Coordinates of C-alpha atoms in Angstrom, one line a residue:
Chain A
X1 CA 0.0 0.0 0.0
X2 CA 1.6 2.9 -1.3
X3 CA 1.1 6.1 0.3
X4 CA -0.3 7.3 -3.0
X5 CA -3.6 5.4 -2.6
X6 CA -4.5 7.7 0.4
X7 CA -5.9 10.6 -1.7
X8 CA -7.9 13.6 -0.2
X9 CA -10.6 12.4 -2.2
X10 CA -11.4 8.8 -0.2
X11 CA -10.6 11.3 2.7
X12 CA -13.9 13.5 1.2
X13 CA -15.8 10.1 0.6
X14 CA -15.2 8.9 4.3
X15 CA -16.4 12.1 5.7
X16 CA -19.3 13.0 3.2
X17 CA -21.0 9.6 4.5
X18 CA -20.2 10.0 8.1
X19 CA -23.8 9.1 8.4
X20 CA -23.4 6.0 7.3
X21 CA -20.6 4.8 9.8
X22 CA -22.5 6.6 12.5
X23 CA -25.1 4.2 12.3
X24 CA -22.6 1.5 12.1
X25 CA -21.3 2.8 15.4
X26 CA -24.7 3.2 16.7
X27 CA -25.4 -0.3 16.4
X28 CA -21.8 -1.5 17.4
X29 CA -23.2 0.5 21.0
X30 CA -26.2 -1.1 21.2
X31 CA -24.8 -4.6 21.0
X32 CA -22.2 -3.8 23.2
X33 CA -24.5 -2.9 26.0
X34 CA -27.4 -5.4 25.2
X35 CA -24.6 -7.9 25.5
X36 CA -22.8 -6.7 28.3
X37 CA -25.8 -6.6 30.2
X38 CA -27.1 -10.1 29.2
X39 CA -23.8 -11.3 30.1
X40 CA -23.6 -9.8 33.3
X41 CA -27.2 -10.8 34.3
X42 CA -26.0 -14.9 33.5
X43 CA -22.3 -14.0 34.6
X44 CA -23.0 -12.7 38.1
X45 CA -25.2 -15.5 39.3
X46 CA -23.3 -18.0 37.5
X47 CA -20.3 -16.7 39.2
X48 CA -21.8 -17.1 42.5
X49 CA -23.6 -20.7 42.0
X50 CA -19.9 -21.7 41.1
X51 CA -18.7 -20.5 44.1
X52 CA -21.5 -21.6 46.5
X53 CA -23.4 -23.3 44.7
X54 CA -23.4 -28.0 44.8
X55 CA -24.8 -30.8 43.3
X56 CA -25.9 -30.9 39.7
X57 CA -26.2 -26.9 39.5
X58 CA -22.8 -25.7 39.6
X59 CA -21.9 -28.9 37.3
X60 CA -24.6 -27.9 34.8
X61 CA -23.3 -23.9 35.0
X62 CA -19.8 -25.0 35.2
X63 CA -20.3 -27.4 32.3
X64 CA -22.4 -24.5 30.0
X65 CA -19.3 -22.3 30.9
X66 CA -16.6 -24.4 29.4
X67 CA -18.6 -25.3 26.4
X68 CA -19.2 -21.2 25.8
X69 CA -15.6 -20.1 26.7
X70 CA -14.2 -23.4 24.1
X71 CA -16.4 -22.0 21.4
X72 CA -15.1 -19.3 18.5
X73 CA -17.3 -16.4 18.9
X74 CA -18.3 -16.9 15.1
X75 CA -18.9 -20.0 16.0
X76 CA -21.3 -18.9 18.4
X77 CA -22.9 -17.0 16.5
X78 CA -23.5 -18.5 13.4
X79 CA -25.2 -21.4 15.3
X80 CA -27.1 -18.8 17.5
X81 CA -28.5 -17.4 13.9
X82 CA -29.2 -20.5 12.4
X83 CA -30.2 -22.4 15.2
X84 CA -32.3 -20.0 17.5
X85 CA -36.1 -20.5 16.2
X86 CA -36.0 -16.8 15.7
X87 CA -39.7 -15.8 13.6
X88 CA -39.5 -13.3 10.8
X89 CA -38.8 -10.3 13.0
X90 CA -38.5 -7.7 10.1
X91 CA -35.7 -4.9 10.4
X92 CA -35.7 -1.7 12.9
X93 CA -35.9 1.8 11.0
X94 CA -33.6 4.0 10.9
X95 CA -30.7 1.8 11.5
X96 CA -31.5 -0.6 8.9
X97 CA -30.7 -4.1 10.9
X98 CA -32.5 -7.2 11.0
X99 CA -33.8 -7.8 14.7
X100 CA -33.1 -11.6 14.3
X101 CA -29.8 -11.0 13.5
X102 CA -29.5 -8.7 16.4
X103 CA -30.8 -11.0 18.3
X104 CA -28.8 -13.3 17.6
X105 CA -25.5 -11.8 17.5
X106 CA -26.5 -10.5 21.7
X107 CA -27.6 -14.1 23.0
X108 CA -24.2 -15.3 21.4
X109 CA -22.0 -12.1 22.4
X110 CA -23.5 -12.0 25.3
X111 CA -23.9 -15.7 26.7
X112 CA -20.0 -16.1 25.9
X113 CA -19.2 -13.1 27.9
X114 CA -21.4 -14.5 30.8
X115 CA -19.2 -17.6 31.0
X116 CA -16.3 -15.5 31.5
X117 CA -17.5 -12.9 33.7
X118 CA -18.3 -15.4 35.9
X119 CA -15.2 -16.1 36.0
X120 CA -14.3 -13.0 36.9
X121 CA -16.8 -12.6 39.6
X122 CA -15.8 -16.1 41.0
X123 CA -12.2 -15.0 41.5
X124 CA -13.4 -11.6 43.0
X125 CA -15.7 -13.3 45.4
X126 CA -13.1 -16.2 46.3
X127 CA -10.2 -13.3 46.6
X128 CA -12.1 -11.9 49.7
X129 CA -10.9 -13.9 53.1
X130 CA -12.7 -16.3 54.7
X131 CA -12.3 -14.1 57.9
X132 CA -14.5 -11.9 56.5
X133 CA -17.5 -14.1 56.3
X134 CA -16.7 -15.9 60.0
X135 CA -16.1 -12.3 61.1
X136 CA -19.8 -11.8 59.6
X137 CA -21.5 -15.5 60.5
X138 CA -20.2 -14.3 64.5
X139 CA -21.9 -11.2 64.9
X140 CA -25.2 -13.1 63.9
X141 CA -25.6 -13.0 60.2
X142 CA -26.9 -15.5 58.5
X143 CA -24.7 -17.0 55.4
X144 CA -26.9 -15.2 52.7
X145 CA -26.7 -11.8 54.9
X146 CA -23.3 -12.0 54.9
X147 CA -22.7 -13.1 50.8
X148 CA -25.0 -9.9 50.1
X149 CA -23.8 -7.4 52.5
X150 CA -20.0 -8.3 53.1
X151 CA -18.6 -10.3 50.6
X152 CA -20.1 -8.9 47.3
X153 CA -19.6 -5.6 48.2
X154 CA -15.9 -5.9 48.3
X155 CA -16.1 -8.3 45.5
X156 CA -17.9 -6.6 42.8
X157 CA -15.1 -3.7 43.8
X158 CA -12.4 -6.1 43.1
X159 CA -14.2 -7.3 39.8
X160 CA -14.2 -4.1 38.3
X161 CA -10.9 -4.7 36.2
X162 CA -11.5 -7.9 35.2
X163 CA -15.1 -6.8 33.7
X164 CA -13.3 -3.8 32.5
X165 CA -11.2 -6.0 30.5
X166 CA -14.4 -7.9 29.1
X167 CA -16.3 -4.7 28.4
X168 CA -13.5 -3.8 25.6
X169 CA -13.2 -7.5 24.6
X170 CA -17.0 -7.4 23.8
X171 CA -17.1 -3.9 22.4
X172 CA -14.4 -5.0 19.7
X173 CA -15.6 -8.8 19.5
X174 CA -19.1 -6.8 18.2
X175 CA -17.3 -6.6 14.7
X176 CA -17.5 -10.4 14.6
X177 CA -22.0 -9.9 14.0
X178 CA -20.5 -9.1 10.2
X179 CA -20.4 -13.0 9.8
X180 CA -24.3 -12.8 10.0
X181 CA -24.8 -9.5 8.1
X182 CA -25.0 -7.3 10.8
X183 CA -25.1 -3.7 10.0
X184 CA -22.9 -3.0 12.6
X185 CA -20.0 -0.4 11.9
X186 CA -17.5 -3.3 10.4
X187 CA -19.8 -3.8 7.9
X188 CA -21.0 -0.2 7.3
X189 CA -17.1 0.2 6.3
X190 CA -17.4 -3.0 3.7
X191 CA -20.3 -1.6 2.6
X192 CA -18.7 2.0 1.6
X193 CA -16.1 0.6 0.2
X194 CA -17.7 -1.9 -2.0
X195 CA -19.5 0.7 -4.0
X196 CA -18.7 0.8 -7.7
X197 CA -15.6 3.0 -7.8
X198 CA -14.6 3.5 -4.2
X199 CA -12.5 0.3 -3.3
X200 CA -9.6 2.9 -3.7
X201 CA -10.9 3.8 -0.5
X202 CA -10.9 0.6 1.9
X203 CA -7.6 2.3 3.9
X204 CA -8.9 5.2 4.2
X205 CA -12.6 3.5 5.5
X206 CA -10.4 0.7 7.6
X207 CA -8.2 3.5 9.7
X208 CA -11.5 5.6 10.3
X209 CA -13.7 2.9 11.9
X210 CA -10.0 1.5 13.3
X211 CA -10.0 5.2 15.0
X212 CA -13.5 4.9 16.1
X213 CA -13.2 1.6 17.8
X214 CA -10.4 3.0 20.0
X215 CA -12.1 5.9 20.9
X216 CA -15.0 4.3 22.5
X217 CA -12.7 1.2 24.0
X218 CA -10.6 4.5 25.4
X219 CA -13.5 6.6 27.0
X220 CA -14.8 3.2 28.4
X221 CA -11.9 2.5 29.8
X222 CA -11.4 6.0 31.5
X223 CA -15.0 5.7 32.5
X224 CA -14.8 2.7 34.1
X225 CA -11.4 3.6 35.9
X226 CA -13.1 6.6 37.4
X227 CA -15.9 4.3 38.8
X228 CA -13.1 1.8 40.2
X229 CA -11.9 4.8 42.0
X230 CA -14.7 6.5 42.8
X231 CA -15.7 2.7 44.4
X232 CA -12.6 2.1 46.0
X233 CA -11.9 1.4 49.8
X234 CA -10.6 4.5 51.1
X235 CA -7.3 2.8 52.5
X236 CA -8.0 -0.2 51.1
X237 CA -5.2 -2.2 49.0
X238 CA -7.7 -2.3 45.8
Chain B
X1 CA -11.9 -24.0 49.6
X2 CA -10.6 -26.3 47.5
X3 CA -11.5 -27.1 43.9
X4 CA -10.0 -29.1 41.1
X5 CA -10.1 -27.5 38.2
X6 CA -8.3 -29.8 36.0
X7 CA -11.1 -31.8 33.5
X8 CA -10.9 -35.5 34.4
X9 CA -12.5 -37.6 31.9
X10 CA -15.5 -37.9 33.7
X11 CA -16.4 -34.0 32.9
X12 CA -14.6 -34.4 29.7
X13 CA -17.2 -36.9 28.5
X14 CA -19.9 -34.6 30.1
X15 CA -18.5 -31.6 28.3
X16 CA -18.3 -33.2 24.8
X17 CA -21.8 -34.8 25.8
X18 CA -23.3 -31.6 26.2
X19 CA -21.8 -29.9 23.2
X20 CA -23.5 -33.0 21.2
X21 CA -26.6 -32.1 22.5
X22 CA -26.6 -28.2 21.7
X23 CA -25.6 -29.0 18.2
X24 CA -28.6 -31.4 18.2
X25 CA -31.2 -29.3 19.2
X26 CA -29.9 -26.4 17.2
X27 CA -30.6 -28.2 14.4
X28 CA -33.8 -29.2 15.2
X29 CA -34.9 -25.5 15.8
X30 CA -34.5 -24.7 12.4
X31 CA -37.8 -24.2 11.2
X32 CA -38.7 -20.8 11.4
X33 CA -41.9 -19.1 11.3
X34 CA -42.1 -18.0 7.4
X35 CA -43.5 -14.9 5.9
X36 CA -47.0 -14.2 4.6
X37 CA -47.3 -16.1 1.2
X38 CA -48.0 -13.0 -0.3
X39 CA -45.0 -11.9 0.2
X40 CA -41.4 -12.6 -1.6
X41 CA -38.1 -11.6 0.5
X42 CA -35.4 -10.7 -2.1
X43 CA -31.8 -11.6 -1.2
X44 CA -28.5 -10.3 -2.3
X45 CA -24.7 -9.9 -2.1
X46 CA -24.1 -6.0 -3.0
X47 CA -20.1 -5.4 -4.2
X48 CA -21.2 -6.7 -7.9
X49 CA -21.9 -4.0 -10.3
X50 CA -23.6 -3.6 -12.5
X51 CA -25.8 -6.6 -11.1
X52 CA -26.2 -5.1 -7.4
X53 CA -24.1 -2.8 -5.5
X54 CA -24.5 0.2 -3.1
X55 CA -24.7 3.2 -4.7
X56 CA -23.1 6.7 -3.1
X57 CA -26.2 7.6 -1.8
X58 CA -26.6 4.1 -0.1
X59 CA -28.8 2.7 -1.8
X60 CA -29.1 -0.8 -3.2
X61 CA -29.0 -0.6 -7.2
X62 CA -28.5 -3.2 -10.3
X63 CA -29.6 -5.0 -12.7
X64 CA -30.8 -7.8 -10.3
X65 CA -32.3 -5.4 -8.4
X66 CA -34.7 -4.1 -10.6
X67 CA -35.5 -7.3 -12.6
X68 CA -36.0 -8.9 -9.4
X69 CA -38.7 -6.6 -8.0
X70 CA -40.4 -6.0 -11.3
X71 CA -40.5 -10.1 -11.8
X72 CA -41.8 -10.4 -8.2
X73 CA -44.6 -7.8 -8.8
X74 CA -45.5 -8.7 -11.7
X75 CA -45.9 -12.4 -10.0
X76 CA -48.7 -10.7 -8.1
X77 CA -46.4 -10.9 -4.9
X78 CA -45.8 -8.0 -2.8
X79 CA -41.4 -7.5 -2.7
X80 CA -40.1 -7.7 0.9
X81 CA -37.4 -6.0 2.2
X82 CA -34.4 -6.7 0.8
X83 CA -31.9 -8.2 2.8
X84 CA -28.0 -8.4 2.0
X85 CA -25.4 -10.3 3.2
X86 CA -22.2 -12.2 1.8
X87 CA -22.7 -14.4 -1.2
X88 CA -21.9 -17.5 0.2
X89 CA -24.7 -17.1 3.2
X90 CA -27.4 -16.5 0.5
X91 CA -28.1 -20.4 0.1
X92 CA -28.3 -21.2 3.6
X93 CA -30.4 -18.0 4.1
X94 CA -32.7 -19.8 1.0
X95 CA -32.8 -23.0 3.1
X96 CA -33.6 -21.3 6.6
X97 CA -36.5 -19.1 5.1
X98 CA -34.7 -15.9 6.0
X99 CA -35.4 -15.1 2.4
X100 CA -37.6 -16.2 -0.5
X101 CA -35.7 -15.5 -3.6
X102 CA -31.6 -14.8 -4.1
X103 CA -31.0 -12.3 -7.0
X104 CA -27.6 -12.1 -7.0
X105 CA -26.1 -12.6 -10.0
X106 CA -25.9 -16.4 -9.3
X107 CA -24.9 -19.0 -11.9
X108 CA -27.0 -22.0 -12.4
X109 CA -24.7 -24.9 -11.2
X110 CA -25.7 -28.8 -10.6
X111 CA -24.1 -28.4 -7.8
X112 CA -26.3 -25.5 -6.0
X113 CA -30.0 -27.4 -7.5
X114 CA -28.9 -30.2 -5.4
X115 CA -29.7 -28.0 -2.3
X116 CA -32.3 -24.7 -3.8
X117 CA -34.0 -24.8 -7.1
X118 CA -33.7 -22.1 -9.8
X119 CA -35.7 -19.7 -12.1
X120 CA -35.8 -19.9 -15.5
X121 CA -32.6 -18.4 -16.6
X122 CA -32.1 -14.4 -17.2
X123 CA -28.7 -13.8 -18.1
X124 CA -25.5 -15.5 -19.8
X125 CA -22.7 -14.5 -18.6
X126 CA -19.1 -15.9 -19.3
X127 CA -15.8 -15.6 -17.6
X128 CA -13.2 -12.9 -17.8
X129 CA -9.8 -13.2 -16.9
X130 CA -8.6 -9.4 -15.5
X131 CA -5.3 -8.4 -15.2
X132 CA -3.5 -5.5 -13.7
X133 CA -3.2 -2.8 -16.9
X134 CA 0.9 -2.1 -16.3
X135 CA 1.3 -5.3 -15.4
X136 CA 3.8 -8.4 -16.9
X137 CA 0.8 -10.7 -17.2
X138 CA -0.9 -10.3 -20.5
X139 CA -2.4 -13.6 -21.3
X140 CA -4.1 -14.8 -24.4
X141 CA -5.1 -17.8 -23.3
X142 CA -5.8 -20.7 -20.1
X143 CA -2.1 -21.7 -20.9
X144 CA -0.5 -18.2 -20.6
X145 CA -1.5 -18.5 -17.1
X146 CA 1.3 -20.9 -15.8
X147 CA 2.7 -20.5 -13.4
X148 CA 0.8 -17.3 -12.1
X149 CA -1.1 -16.2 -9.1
X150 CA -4.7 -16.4 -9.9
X151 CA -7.6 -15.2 -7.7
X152 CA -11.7 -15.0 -7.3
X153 CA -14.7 -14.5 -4.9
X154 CA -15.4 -17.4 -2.9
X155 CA -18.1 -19.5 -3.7
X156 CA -18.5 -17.7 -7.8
X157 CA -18.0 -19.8 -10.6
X158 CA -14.6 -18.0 -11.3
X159 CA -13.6 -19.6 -8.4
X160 CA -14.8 -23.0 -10.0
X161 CA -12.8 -21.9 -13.5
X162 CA -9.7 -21.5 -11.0
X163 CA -10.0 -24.7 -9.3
X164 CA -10.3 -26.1 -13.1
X165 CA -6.7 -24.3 -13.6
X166 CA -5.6 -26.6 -10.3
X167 CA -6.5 -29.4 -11.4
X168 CA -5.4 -29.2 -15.2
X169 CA -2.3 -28.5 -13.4
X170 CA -1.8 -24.9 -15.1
X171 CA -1.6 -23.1 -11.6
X172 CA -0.1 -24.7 -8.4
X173 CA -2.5 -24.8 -5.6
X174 CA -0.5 -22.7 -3.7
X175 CA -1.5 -19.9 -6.5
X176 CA -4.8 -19.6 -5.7
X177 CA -6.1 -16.2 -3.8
X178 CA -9.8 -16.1 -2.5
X179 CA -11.5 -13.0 -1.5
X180 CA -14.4 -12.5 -0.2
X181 CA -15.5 -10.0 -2.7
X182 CA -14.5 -9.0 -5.5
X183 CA -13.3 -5.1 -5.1
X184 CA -11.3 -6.5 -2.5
X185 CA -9.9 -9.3 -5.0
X186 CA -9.0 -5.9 -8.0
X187 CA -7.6 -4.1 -4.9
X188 CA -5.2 -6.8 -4.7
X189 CA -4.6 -7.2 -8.2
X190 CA -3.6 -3.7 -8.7
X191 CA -1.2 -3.7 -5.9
X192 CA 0.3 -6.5 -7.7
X193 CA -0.4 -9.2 -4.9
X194 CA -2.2 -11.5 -7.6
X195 CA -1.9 -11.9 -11.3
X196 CA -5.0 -12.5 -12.3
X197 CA -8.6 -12.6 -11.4
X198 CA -11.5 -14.5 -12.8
X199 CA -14.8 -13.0 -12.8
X200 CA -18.0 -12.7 -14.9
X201 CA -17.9 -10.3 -18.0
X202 CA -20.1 -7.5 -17.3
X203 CA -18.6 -7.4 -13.6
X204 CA -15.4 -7.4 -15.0
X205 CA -16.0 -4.3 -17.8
X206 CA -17.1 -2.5 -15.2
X207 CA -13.8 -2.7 -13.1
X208 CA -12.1 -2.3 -16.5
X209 CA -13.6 1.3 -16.6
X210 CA -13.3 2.2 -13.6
X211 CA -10.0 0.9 -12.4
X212 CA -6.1 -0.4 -13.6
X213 CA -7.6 -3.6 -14.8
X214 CA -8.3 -4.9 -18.5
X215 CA -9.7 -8.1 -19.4
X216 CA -7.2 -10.3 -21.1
X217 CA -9.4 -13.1 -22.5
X218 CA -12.8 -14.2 -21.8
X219 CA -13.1 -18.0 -21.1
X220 CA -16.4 -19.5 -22.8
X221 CA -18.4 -21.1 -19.9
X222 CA -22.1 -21.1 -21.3
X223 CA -23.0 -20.1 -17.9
X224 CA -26.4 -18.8 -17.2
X225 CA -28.3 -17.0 -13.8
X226 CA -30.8 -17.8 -12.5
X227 CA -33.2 -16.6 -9.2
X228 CA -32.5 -19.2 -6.3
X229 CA -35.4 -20.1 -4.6
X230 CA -36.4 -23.2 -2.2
X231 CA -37.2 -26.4 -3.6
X232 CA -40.5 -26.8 -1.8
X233 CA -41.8 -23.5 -3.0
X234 CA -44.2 -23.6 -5.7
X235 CA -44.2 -20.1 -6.5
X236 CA -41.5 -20.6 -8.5
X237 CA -44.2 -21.2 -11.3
X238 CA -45.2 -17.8 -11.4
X239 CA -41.9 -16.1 -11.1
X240 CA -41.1 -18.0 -14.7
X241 CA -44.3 -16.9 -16.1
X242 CA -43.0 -13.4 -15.1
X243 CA -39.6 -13.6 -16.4
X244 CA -41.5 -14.7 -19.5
X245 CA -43.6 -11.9 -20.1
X246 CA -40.8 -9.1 -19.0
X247 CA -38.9 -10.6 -21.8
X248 CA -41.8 -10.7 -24.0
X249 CA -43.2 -7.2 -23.6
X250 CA -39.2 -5.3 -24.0
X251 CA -38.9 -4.8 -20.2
X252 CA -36.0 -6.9 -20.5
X253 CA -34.1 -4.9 -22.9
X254 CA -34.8 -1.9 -21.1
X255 CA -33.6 -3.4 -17.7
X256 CA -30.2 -4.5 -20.0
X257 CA -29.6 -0.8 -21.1
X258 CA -30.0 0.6 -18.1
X259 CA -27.6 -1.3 -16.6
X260 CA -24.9 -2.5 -19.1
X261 CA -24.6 0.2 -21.5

C-alpha cells in the first residue's frame, strides 16, 4: 500500500457519508451494552452458583461455561443465527438491521461473555478472606446476609478490572456480527467501500472505523477507571 | 476452599456430551416461522456492479435489483425487504427461510439445484480473466496463465474456472487467492499481490472502466443466472411466467440498457 492510494478524495468520501458509519457505530453501541448486560445478568449469578453453589447446578453452570468459553465467537454465533427458532422479526428503521440477527449476534456475544464474567466474579468473590464471612456469620448474620452485605460488596469492587477488560473485549468482538450481516460499523465500512468505484478507499474506511473503535474502547476505559476509583476502599489495597 | 479445576474424563465426556446435545437441538430448531405467502423476501450480495451494489447515496442498485422486483410484482407478490449479506450465506439464508428468492447474480450450477431450485434463466454470462493494466501478465489464453497467481470471490464460478486451472495443473494450488468480494480481489490485483482474477464479464467491464484492470481473455463457460429459490416452493411457477412476459413485452431490454450500457 503505497502512500499514494491515500488521496484527499477517499478522505472527502469517508467524511461525506459520516452518516453512514455513524449508524454502524450506533449499532456497534447497542450490541455492546445489550450484550454486556445479558452477560452480566448470566455471569453474576453464574459466578456465585460456582462458588456456592453444589450438586448438579454448579456442574450444569460449570459445564455451559466451558462449552461457551471453548467456542469461537463466530462460531457462536452463526449457530445462534441458524439455530435459535428466531420468527420473521422484520428490520428496525432508521438503523436498517434485521432484529433476528441482532438477536442473535447479543444471546451469542452475550452468553459467551457470561461464561467469562463469571469467571471474573468467582475469582473476586473467592479473593475476599474467609475471615470476612466468620467475622460476619459471628456477629449473627446468617450465610446469605453476609454473601450480600460483606462479601459482594468488596467483590464486585475487586471485579471491576476484570469486567473492565471484558467490556473492551466485547465492544471489539461486536465486529465479529459481520459474519451474519449485521449492519454493525465493520460492515457499514465494507459496505462504503464496496460501491462501484470506491474500493480505492478501503484504507482510508479501515483507519476511520480502526480510530472509532479506540475511541470508545478509550473513554470506556477511563469511565470505568473513574468508577473503580470512585468505588474504591478508602485505605484499602484495591 | 478447595476445587479441582483440571477436566478429568468424567467431565470431559460430560463436556463433549453436552456440546453434542446443543448441536442437536440447534438443528432441530431450524424451522422458522415463514412470511405471509404473499409476500417474496429478495436476497442479495451487494459489491457486484452492475448486477447489485451500493450506490453513493446508499442505496441498493443493479440489474438484479430491478429485474428482481419488477418479476416479483409482476408475480402478483408484494417484494419484501431486501436483505443483504455475503454471497456464500445466500443459500443457507434460501434453506432457513430468512429469504424467499436470491438475485444475486448467481450462476445455475448442478451443484447448488442439489440444495435450492432455480428460475428460468435471465442472463449468460461468461468468464473474464482481469489483469492489472501495467502489469507483466498479458495472457491470451488458459495456458498463458502458468505459473501465475490467480484469484476469485469465494463461492463464484470464477472460483470454480480457477479450481479447473488446479486441477489441469496450469496453476499450483498454492497460487490460488480467494477473497471474499471481488473489489477486495481488484484491490489486490492492482497492488500486484495477484496476477490474475477470474470473474464474470459484465462485472469485470465495469472494473475495466473504472480501475487499472483490463480483461485479457474471456473463457467461454455457457454459464447462465438464475433466481435461487427453495425447492419446496411452488411459487416458482409464477416467477417464470414473469420472467416470460418481462422478456416478451421489452422490459427486458430496457432493464439490459439501463444497466450494461
Amino acid at each position: 500500500m503505497d502512500a499514494a492510494v491515500l488521496q484527499a478524495s477517499d478522505w472527502q468520501f469517508v467524511a461525506s457519508n459520516w452518516e453512514f458509519l455513524l449508524k454502524g457505530t450506533i449499532v456497534t453501541i447497542l450490541l455492546t451494552i445489550a450484550s454486556l448486560s445479558l452477560g452480566f445478568l448470566s455471569g453474576f449469578p453464574a459466578g456465585a452458583v460456582e462458588v456456592y453453589g453444589s450438586g448438579w447446578l454448579r456442574e450444569a453452570v460449570s459445564t455451559v461455561g466451558v462449552v461457551l468459553r471453548g467456542t469461537p465467537i463466530v462460531v457462536l454465533i452463526v449457530l445462534f443465527y441458524y439455530g435459535l427458532p428466531l420468527p420473521r422479526l422484520g428490520s428496525v428503521p432508521v438503523l436498517d438491521i434485521r432484529l433476528d440477527r441482532f438477536i442473535a449476534a447479543t444471546v451469542a456475544l452475550g452468553l459467551r461473555s457470561g461464561a467469562y464474567q463469571a469467571q471474573v466474579f468467582r475469582g473476586a468473590i473467592q479473593s475476599i478472606d474467609e475471615g470476612q464471612m466468620e467475622a460476619a456469620r459471628s456477629v449473627g448474620m446468617t450465610k446469605l446476609g453476609a454473601i450480600r452485605h460483606v462479601i459482594f460488596p468488596q467483590a464486585i469492587r475487586r471485579s471491576i478490572p476484570g469486567f473492565q477488560n471484558e467490556f473492551t473485549i466485547v465492544l471489539k468482538d461486536t465486529s465479529i456480527a459481520f459474519a451474519i450481516g449485521l449492519a454493525e460499523l465493520l460492515y457499514q465500512a465494507d459496505q462504503l467501500y464496496l460501491r462501484p468505484g470506491r474500493d480505492t478507499a478501503v484504507m482510508e474506511v479501515i483507519i476511520t472505523i480502526s480510530a472509532i473503535y479506540f475511541v470508545l474502547t478509550f473513554v470506556t476505559n477511563r469511565s470505568l477507571d473513574r468508577l473503580h476509583d470512585h468505588y474504591a476502599i478508602p485505605g484499602g489495597n484495591d | 476452599m478447595t476445587r479441582r479445576f483440571d477436566m478429568d474424563r468424567r467431565a470431559y465426556l460430560k463436556t463433549v456430551g453436552a456440546v453434542g446435545a446443543t448441536a442437536g437441538v440447534a438443528g432441530c430448531l431450524g424451522d422458522v416461522l415463514g412470511g405471509g405467502d404473499d409476500t417474496i423476501i429478495p436476497g442479495t450480495a451487494p459489491g457486484f456492479a452492475p448486477f447489485e451494489f451500493t450506490n453513493d447515496d446508499g442505496e441498493l442498485v443493479g440489474f438484479d435489483i430491478d429485474l428482481a422486483e419488477e418479476t416479483i410484482d409482476r408475480a402478483g407478490y408484494e417484494v419484501g425487504d431486501w436483505t443483504e449479506i455475503e454471497f456464500e450465506s445466500l443459500i443457507p439464508e434460501l434453506t432457513e427461510e430468512n429469504i424467499d428468492l436470491a438475485a444475486a447474480g448467481m450462476t445455475i450450477t448442478e451443484e447448488r439445484q442439489e440444495t435450492i431450485a432455480f428460475s428460468e434463466p435471465y442472463y449468460e454470462s461468461d468468464q473474464a480473466v482481469l489483469v492489472a493494466s501495467d502489469g507483466d501478465l498479458d495472457p491470451g489464453s488458459v495456458e498463458d496463465l502458468e505459473g501465475a497467481v490467480v484469484g476469485a470471490q469465494t463461492g463464484t464460478t470464477g472460483e470454480g474456472e480457477v479450481e479447473t486451472l488446479v486441477e489441469d495443473g496450469i496453476v499450483a494450488e498454492d497460487d490460488t487467492r480467494q477473497y471474499q468480494n471481488y473489489p477486495m480481489a481488484v484491490q489486490d490485483l492492482e497492488n500486484g499481490n495477484v496476477d490474475a482474477i477470474i470473474i464474470d464479464i459484465p462485472v469485470a467491464q465495469n472494473f475495466e472502466s473504472g480501475r487499472d484492470v483490463e480483461v485479457a481473455f474471456e473463457i467461454e463457460t455457457g454459464e447462465v443466472f438464475g433466481f435461487g429459490m427453495r425447492q419446496d416452493d411452488d411459487r416458482i411457477g409464477d416467477i417464470n411466467d414473469a420472467l416470460a412476459e418481462i422478456r416478451d413485452d421489452g422490459t427486458y431490454e430496457d432493464l439490459i440498457e439501463t444497466w450494461f450500457e
